[in-house]
XYZ file of N, CA and C in Angstrom:
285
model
N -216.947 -99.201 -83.116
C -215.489 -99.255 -83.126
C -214.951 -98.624 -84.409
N -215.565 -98.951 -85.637
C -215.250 -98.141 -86.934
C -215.267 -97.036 -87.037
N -215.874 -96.268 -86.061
C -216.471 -94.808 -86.016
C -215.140 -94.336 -85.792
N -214.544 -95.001 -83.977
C -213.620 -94.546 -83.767
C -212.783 -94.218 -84.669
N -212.018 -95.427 -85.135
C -210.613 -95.324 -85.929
C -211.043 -94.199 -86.978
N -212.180 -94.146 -87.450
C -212.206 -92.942 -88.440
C -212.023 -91.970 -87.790
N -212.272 -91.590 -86.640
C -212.626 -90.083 -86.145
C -210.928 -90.677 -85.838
N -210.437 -90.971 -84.995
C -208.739 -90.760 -84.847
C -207.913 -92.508 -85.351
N -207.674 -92.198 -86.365
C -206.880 -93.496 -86.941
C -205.954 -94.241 -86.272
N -205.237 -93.268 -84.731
C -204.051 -93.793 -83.494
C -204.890 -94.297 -83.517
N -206.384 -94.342 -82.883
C -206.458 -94.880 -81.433
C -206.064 -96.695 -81.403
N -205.633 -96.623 -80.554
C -204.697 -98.086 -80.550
C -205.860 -99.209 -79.802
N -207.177 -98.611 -79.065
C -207.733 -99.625 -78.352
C -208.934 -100.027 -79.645
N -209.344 -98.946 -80.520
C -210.200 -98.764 -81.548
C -209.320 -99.963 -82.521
N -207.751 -99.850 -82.809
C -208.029 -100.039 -84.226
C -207.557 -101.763 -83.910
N -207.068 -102.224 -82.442
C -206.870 -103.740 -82.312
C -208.392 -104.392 -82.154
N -209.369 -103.885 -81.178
C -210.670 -104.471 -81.430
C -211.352 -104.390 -83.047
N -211.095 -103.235 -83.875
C -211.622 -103.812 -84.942
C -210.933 -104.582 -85.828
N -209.649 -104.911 -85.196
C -208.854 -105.983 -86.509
C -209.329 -107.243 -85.770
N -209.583 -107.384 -84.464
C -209.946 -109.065 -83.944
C -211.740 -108.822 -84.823
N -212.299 -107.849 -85.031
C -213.513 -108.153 -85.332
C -213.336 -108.414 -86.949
N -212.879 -108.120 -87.787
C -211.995 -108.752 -88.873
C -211.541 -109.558 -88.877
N -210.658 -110.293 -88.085
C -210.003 -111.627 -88.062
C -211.145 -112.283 -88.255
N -212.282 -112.116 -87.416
C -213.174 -112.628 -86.759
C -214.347 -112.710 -88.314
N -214.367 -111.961 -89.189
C -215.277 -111.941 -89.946
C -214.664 -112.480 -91.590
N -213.091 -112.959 -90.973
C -212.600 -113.710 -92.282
C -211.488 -112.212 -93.126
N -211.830 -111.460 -92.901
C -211.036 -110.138 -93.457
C -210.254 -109.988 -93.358
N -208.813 -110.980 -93.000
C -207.831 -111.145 -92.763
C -207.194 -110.200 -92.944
N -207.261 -109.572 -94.225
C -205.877 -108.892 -95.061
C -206.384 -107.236 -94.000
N -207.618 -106.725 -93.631
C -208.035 -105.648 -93.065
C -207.424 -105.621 -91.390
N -207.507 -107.069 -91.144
C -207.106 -107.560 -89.361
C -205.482 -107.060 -89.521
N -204.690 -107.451 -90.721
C -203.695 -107.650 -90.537
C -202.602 -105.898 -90.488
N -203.502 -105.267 -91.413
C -203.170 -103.998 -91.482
C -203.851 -103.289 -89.918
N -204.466 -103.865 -89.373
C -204.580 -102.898 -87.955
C -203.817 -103.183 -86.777
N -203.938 -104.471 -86.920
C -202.732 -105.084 -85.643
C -201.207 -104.684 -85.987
N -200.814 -104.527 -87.305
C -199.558 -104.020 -87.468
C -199.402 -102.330 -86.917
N -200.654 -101.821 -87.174
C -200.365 -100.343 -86.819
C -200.663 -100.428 -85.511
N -201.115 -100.799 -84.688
C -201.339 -101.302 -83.189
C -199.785 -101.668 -82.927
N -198.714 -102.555 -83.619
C -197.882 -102.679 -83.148
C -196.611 -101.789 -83.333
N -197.332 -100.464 -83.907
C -195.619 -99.706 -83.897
C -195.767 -99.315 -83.239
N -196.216 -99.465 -81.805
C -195.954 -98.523 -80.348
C -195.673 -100.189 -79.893
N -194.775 -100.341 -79.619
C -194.065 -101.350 -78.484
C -194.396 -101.448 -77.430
N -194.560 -99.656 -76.796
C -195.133 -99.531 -75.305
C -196.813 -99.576 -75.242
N -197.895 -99.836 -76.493
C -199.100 -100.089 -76.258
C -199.657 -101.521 -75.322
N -200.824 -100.812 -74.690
C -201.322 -102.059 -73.830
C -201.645 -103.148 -74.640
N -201.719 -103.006 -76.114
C -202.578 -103.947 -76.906
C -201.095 -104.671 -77.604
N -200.168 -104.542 -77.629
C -198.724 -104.680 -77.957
C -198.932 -106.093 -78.378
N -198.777 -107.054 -76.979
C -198.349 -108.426 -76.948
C -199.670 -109.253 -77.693
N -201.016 -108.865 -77.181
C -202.197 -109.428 -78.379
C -202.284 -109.350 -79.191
N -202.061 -107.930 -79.960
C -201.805 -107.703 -81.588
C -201.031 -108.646 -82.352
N -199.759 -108.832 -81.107
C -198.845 -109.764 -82.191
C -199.026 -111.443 -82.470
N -200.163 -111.481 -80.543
C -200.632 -112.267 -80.795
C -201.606 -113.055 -82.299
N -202.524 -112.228 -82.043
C -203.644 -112.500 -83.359
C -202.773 -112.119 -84.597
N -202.018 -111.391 -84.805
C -201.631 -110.952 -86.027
C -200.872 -112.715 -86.556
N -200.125 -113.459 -85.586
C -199.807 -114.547 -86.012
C -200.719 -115.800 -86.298
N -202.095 -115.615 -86.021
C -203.175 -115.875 -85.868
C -203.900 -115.697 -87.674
N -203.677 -114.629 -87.908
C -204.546 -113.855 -89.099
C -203.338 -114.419 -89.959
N -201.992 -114.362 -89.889
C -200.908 -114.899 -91.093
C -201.411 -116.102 -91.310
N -201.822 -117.103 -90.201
C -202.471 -118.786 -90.394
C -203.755 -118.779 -90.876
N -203.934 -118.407 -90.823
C -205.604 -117.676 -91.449
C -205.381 -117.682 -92.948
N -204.012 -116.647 -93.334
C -204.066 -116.601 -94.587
C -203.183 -117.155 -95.245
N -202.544 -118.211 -94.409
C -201.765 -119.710 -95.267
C -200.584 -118.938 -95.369
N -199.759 -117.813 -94.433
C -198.192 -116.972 -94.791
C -198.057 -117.541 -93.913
N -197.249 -118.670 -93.683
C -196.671 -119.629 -92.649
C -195.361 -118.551 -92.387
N -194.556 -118.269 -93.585
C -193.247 -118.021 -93.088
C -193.209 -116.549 -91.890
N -194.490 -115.696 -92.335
C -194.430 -114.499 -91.420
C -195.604 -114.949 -90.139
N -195.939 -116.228 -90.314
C -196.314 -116.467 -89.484
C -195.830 -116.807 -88.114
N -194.450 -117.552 -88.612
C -193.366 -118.554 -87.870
C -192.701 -117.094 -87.137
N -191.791 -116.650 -88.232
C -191.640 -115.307 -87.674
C -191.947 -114.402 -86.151
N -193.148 -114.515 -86.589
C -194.413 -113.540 -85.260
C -193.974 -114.277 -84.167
N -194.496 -115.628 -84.433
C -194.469 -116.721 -82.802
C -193.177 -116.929 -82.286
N -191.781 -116.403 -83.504
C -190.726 -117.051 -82.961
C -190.368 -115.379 -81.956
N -190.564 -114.600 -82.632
C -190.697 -113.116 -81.705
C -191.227 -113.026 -80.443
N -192.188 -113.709 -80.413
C -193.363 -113.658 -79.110
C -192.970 -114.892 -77.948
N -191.911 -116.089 -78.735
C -191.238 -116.637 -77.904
C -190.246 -115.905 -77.024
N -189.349 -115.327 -77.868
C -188.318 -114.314 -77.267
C -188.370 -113.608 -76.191
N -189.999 -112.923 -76.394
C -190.030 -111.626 -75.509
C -190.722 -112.165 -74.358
N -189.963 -112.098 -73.288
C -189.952 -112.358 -71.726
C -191.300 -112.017 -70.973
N -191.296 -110.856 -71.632
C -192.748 -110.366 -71.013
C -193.817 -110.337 -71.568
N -193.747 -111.398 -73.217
C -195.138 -111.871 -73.389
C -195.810 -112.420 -72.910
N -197.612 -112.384 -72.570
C -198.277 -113.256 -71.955
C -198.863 -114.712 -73.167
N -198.315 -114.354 -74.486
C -198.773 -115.596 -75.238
C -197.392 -116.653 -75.281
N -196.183 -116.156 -74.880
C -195.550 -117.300 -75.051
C -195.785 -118.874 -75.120
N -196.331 -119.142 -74.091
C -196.532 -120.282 -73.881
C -197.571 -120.787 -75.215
N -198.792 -120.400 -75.906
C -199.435 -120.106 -76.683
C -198.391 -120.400 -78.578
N -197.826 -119.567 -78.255
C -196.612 -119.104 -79.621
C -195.766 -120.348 -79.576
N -195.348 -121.188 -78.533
C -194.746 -122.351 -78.304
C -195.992 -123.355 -78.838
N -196.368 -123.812 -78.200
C -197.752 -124.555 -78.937
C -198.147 -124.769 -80.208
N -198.393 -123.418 -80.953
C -198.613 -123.327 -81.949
C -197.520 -123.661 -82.880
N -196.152 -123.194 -82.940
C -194.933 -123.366 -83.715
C -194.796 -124.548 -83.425
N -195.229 -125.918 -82.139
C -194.723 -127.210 -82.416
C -195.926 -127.956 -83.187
N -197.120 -127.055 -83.149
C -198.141 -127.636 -84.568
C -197.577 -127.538 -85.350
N -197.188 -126.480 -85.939
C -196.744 -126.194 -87.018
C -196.099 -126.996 -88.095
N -195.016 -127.177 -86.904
C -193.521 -128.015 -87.159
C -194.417 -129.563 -87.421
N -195.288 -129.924 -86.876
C -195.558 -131.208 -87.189
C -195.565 -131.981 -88.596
């Protein structure tokens, strides 16, 4: 997957699997810079997961406020599939 993003830095399916494999290996601050560039295409297939995990990787790294942020976004948008998820999590939160 690293290969990819080096050989083309878009690719949008390359650079969200290697930020979950970052999330995944504690590298937060590396997860967080790929899912953001994953999310300046709105119309990417990886769109609604990126923003998923990206609110994921902010709790990870104790930024509650851009954390809250993310989930309160992902509430909003109608045609997220984590809503329900982003609800959940923000009434942990709030606890």
């Amino acid at each position: 997957i690293l290969k990819d993003v080096k050989k083309n830095p878009n690719d949008e399916k390359a650079l969200f699997y290697s930020a979950v494999s970052f999330l995944s290996l504690g590298q937060t601050e590396k997860a967080v810079t790929n899912f953001n560039k994953v999310m300046q295409n709105q119309n990417s297939e990886y769109f609604d997961a990126a923003q998923w995990y990206l609110s994921l990787a902010y709790i990870k790294n104790n930024d509650l406020k851009n954390a809250r942020s993310n989930l309160q976004q992902i509430q909003n948008n109608e045609r997220s599939r984590y809503r329900k998820q982003a609800d959940e999590t923000l009434k942990e939160m709030n606890k």
